[in-house]
mmCIF file of C-alpha atoms in Angstrom:
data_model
loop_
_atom_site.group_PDB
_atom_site.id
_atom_site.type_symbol
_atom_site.label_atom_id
_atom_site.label_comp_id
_atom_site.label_asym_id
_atom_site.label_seq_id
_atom_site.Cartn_x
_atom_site.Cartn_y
_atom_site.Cartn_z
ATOM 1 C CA UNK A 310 7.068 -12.688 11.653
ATOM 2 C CA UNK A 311 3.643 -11.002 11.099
ATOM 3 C CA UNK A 312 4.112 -7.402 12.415
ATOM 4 C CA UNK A 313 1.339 -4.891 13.761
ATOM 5 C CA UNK A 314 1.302 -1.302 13.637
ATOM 6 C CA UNK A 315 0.078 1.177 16.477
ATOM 7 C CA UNK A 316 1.239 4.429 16.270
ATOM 8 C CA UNK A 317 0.883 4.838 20.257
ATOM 9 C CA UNK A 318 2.346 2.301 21.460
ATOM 10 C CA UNK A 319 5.647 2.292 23.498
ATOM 11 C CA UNK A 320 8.398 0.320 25.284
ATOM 12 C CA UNK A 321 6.771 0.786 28.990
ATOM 13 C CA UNK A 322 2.823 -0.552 27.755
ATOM 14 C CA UNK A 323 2.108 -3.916 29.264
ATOM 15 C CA UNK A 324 -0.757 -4.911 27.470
ATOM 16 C CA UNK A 325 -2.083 -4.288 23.270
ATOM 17 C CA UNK A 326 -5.478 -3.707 22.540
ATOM 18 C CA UNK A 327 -6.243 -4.437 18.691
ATOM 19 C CA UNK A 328 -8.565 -2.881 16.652
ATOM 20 C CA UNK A 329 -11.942 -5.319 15.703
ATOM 21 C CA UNK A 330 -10.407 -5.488 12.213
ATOM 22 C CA UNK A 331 -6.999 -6.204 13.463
ATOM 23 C CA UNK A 332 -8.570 -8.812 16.031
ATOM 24 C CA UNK A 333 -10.787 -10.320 12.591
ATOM 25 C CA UNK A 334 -7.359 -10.661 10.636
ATOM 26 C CA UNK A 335 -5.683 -12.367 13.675
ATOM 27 C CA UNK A 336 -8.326 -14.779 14.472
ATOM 28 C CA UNK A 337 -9.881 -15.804 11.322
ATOM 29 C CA UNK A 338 -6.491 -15.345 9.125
ATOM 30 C CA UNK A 339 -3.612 -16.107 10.731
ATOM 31 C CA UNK A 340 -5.866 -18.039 13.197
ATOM 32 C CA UNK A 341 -3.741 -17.022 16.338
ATOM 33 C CA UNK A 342 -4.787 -18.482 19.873
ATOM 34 C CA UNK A 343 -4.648 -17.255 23.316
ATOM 35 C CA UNK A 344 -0.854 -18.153 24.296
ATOM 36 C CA UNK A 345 0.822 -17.740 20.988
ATOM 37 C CA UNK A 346 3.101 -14.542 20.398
ATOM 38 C CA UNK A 347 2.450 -11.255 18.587
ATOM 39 C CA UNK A 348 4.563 -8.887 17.028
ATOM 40 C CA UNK A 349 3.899 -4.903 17.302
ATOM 41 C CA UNK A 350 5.991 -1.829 16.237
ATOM 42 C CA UNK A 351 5.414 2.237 16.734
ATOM 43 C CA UNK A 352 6.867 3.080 13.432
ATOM 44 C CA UNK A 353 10.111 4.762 15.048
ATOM 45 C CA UNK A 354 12.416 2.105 15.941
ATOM 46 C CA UNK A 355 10.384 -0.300 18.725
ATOM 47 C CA UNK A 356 9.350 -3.671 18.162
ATOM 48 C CA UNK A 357 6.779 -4.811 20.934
ATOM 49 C CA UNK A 358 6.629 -8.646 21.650
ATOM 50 C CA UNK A 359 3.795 -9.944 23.621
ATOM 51 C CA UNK A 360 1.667 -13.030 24.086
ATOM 52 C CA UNK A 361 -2.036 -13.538 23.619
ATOM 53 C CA UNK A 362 -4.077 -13.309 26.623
ATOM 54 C CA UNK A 363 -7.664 -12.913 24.703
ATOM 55 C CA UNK A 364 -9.173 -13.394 21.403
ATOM 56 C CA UNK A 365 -11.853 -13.578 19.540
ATOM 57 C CA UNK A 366 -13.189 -11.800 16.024
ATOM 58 C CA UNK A 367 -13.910 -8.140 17.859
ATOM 59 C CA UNK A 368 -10.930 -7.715 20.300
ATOM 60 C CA UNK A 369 -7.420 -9.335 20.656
ATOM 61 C CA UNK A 370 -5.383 -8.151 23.927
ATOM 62 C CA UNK A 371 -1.531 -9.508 23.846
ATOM 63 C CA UNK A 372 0.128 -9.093 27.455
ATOM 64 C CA UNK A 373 3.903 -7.852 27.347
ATOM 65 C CA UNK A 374 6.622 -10.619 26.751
ATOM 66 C CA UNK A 375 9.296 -7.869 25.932
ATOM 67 C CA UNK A 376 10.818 -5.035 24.081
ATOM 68 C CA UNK A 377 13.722 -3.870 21.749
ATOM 69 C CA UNK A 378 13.946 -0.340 20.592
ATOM 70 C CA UNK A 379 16.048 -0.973 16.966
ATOM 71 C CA UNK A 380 18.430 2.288 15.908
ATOM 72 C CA UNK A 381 17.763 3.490 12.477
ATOM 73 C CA UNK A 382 21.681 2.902 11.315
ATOM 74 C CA UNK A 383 21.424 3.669 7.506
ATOM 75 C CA UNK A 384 21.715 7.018 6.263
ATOM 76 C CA UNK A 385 18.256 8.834 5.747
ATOM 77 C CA UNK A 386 17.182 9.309 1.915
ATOM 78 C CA UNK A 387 14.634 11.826 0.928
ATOM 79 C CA UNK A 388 12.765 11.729 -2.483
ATOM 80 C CA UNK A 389 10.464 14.592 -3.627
ATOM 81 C CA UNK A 390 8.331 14.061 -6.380
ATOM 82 C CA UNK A 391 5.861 15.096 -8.575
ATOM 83 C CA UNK A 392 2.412 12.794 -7.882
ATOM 84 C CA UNK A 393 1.521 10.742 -11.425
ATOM 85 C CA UNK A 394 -2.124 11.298 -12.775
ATOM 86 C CA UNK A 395 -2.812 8.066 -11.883
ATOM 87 C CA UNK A 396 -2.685 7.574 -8.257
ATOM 88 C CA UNK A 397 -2.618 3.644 -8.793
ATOM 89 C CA UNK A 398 0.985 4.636 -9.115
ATOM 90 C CA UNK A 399 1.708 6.749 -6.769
ATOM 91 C CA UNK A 400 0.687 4.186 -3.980
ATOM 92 C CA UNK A 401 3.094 1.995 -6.359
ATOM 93 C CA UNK A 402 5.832 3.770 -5.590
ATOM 94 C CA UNK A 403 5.128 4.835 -2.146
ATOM 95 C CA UNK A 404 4.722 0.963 -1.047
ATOM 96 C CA UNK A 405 8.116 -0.241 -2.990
ATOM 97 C CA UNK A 406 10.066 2.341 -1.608
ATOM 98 C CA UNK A 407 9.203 1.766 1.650
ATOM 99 C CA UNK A 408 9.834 -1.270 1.341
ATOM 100 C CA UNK A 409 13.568 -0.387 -0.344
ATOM 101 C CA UNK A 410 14.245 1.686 2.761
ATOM 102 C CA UNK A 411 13.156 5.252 2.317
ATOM 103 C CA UNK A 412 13.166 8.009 4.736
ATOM 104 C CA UNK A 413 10.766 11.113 3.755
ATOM 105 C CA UNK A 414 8.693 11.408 0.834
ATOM 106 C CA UNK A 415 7.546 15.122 -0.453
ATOM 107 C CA UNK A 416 4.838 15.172 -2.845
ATOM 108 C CA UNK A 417 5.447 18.076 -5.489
ATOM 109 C CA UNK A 418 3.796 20.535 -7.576
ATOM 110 C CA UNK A 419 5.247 21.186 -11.016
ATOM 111 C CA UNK A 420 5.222 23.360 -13.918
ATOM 112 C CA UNK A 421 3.692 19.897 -15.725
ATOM 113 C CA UNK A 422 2.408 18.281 -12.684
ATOM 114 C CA UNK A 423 -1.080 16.723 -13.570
ATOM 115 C CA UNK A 424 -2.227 15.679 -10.115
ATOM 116 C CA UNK A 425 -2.023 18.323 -7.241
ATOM 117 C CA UNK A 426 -4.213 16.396 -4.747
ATOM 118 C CA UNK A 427 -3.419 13.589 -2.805
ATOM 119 C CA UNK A 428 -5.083 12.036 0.119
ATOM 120 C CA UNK A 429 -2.962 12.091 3.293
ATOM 121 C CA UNK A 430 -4.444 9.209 4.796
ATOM 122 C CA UNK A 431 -4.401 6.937 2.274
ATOM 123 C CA UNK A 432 -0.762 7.534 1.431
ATOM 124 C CA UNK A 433 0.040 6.897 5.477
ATOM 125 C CA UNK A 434 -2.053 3.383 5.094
ATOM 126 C CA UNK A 435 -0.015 2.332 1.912
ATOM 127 C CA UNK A 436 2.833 3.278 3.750
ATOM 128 C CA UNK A 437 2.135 1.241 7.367
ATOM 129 C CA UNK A 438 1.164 -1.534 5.287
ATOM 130 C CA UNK A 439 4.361 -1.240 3.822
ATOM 131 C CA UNK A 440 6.203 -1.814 6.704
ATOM 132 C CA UNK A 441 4.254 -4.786 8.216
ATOM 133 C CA UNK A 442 4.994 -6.452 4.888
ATOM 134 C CA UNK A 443 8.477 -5.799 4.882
ATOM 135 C CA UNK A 444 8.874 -6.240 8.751
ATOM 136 C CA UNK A 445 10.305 -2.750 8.982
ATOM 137 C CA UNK A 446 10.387 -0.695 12.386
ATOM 138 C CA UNK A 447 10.904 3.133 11.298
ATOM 139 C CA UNK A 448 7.825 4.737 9.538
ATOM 140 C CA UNK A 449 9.156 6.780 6.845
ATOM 141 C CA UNK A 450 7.867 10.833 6.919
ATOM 142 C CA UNK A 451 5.109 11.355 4.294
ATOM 143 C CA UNK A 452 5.395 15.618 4.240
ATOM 144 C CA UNK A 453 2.369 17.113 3.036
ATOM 145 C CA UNK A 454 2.264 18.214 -0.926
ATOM 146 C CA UNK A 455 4.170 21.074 -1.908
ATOM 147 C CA UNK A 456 4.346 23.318 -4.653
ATOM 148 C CA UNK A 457 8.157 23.370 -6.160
ATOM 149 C CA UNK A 458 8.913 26.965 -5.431
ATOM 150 C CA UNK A 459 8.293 26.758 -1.923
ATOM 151 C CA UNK A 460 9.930 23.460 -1.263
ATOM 152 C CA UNK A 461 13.307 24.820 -2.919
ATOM 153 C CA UNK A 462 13.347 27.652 -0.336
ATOM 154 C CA UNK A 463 13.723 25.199 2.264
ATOM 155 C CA UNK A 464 17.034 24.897 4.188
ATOM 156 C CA UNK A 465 17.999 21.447 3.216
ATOM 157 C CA UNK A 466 21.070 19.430 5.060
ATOM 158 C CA UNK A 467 21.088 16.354 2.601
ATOM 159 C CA UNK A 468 23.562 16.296 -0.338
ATOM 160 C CA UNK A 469 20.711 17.724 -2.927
ATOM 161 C CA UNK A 470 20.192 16.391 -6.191
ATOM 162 C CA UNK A 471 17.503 16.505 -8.889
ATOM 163 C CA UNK A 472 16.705 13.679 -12.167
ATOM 164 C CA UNK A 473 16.004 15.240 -15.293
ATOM 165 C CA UNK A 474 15.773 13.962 -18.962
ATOM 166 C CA UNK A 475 16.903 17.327 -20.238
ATOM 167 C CA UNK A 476 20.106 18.667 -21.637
ATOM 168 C CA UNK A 477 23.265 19.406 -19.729
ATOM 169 C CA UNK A 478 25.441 18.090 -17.502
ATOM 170 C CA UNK A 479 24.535 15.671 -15.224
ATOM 171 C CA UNK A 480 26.118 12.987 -13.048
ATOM 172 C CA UNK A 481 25.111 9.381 -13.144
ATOM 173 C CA UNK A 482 23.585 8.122 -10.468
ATOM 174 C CA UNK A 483 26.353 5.148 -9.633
ATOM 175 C CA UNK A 484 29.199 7.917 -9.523
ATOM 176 C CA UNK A 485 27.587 10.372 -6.835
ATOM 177 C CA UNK A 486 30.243 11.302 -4.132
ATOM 178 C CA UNK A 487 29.612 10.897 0.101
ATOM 179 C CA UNK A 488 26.770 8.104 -0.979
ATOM 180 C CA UNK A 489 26.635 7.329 2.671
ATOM 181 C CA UNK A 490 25.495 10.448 3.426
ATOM 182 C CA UNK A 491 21.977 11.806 3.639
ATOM 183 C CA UNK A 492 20.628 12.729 -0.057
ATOM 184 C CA UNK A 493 17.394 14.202 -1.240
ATOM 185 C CA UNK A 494 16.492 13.587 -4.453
ATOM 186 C CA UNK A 495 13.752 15.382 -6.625
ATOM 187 C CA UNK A 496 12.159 13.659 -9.454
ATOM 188 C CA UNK A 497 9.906 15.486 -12.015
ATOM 189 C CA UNK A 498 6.017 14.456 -13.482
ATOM 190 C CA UNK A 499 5.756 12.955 -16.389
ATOM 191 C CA UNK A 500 6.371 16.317 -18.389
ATOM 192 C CA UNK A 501 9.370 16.350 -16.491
ATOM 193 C CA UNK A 502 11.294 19.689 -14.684
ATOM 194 C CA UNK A 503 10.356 22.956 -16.619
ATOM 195 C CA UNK A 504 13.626 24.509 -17.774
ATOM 196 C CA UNK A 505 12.527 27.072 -15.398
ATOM 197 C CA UNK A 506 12.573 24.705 -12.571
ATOM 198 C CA UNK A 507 15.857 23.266 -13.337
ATOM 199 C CA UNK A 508 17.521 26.911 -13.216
ATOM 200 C CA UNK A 509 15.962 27.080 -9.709
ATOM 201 C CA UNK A 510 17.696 24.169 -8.816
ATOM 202 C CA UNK A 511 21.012 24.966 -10.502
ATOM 203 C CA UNK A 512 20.829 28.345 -8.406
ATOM 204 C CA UNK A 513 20.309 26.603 -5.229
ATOM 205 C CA UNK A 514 23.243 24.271 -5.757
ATOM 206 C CA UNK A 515 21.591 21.067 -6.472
ATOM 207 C CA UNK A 516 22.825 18.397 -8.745
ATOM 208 C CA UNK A 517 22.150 17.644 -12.067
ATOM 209 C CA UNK A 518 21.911 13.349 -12.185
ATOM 210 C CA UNK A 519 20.708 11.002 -15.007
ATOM 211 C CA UNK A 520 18.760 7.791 -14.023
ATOM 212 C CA UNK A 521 20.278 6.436 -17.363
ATOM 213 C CA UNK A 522 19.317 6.259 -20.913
ATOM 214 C CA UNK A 523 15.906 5.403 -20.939
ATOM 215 C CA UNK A 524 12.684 7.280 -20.450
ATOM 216 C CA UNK A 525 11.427 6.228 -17.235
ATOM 217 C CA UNK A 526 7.790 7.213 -15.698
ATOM 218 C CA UNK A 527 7.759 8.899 -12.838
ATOM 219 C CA UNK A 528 6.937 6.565 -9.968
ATOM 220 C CA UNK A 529 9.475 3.978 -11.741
ATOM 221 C CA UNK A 530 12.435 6.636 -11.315
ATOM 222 C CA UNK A 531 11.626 7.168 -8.352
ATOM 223 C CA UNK A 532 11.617 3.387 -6.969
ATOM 224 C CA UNK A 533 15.232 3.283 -9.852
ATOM 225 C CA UNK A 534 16.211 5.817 -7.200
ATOM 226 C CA UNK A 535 16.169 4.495 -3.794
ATOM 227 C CA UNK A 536 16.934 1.265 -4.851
ATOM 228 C CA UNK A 537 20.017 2.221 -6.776
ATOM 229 C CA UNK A 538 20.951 4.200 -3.481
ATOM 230 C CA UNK A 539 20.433 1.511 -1.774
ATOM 231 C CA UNK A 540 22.649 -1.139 -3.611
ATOM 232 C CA UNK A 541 25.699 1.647 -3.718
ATOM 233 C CA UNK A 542 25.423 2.099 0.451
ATOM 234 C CA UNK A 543 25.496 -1.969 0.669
ATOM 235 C CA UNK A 544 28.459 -2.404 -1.586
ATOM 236 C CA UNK A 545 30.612 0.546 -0.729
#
């Protein structure tokens, strides 16, 4: 299935009106005719079905075949981290989580952060490209970037934990407790936490987790993450 994205759209819209690059891609790529079937979602659960009533390389209009509005069934996970230097990798991990099945991304500001500017809109593109690639329905939240000390005074519902390569003691990430459960999970930049930063978070109850032995770059614990949380919620 080739799935569109429009952020509008919802279950009671009878007809789709693509966007000239959208209707370029359609034509001239997938080379879709009048009468064949499209696939839309909203990014929050709908998938849109309709059939081709007009085409050509400026506008595409698909008339309403039906609807399904899919629940969002698996636990939400939430992964703050700090944005590498190199955005190239940033976008990395955006798109493979999204495509793993993550909820809400926070970009943080560290002690060691490097990069403390991202652009919005390009991170919302990787991530609704994500999605048609994947043939997801639920958008995940991209928060705006936050410095550390003011995302740790949020109120936080999610079973709270935080990667570090530092001493102490810290849980692997296989044995965390209530996995089905919603989790947030920070990671650090490629510095890693400040010891400063880690008290904060021992003060505000979070918990201490290893990704395992190796040294692992940023946006590479970060995918290690949600995919490891999402193996332990398909197997237990």
């Amino acid at each position: 299935m080739e799935l569109f994205y429009q952020e509008n759209i919802d279950k009671n819209h009878l007809d789709v009106v693509f966007s000239s690059e959208e209707s370029k891609h359609i034509v001239k790529v997938l080379r879709k005719k009048n009468g064949e079937q499209i696939s839309v979602t909203n990014g929050k659960g709908l998938l849109w079905n309709g059939e081709i009533t007009h085409s050509n390389n400026k506008k595409v209009i698909a008339k309403k075949v039906n609807s399904i509005l899919h629940k969002n069934k698996l636990p939400k996970l939430h992964i703050a981290i700090a944005p590498p230097k190199n955005i190239d990798r940033m976008e990395w991990f955006l798109e493979k989580s999204t495509e793993i099945g993550i909820s809400q991304i926070t970009p943080l500001i560290c002690d060691n952060s490097e990069r403390k500017v991202i652009k919005d809109l390009r991170m919302k593109k990787i991530l609704i490209g994500a999605i048609k690639q994947s043939n997801q329905f639920y958008l995940p939240q991209m928060n705006q970037i936050c410095d550390y000390k003011s995302f740790m005074e949020k109120n936080f519902s999610e079973i709270k934990m935080i990667a570090h390569c530092g001493e102490g003691i810290k849980k692997e990430i296989h044995k965390i407790e209530k996995i089905q459960s919603p989790l947030l999970i920070l990671i650090g930049p490629e510095g890693d936490f400040s010891e400063k930063e880690l008290q904060i978070a021992r003060a505000n109850s979070f918990i201490e987790i290893s990704l395992g032995n190796n040294r692992l770059r940023t946006e590479t614990a970060g995918v290690f993450a949600c995919n490891s949380v999402e193996i332990l919620r398909r197997t237990t």
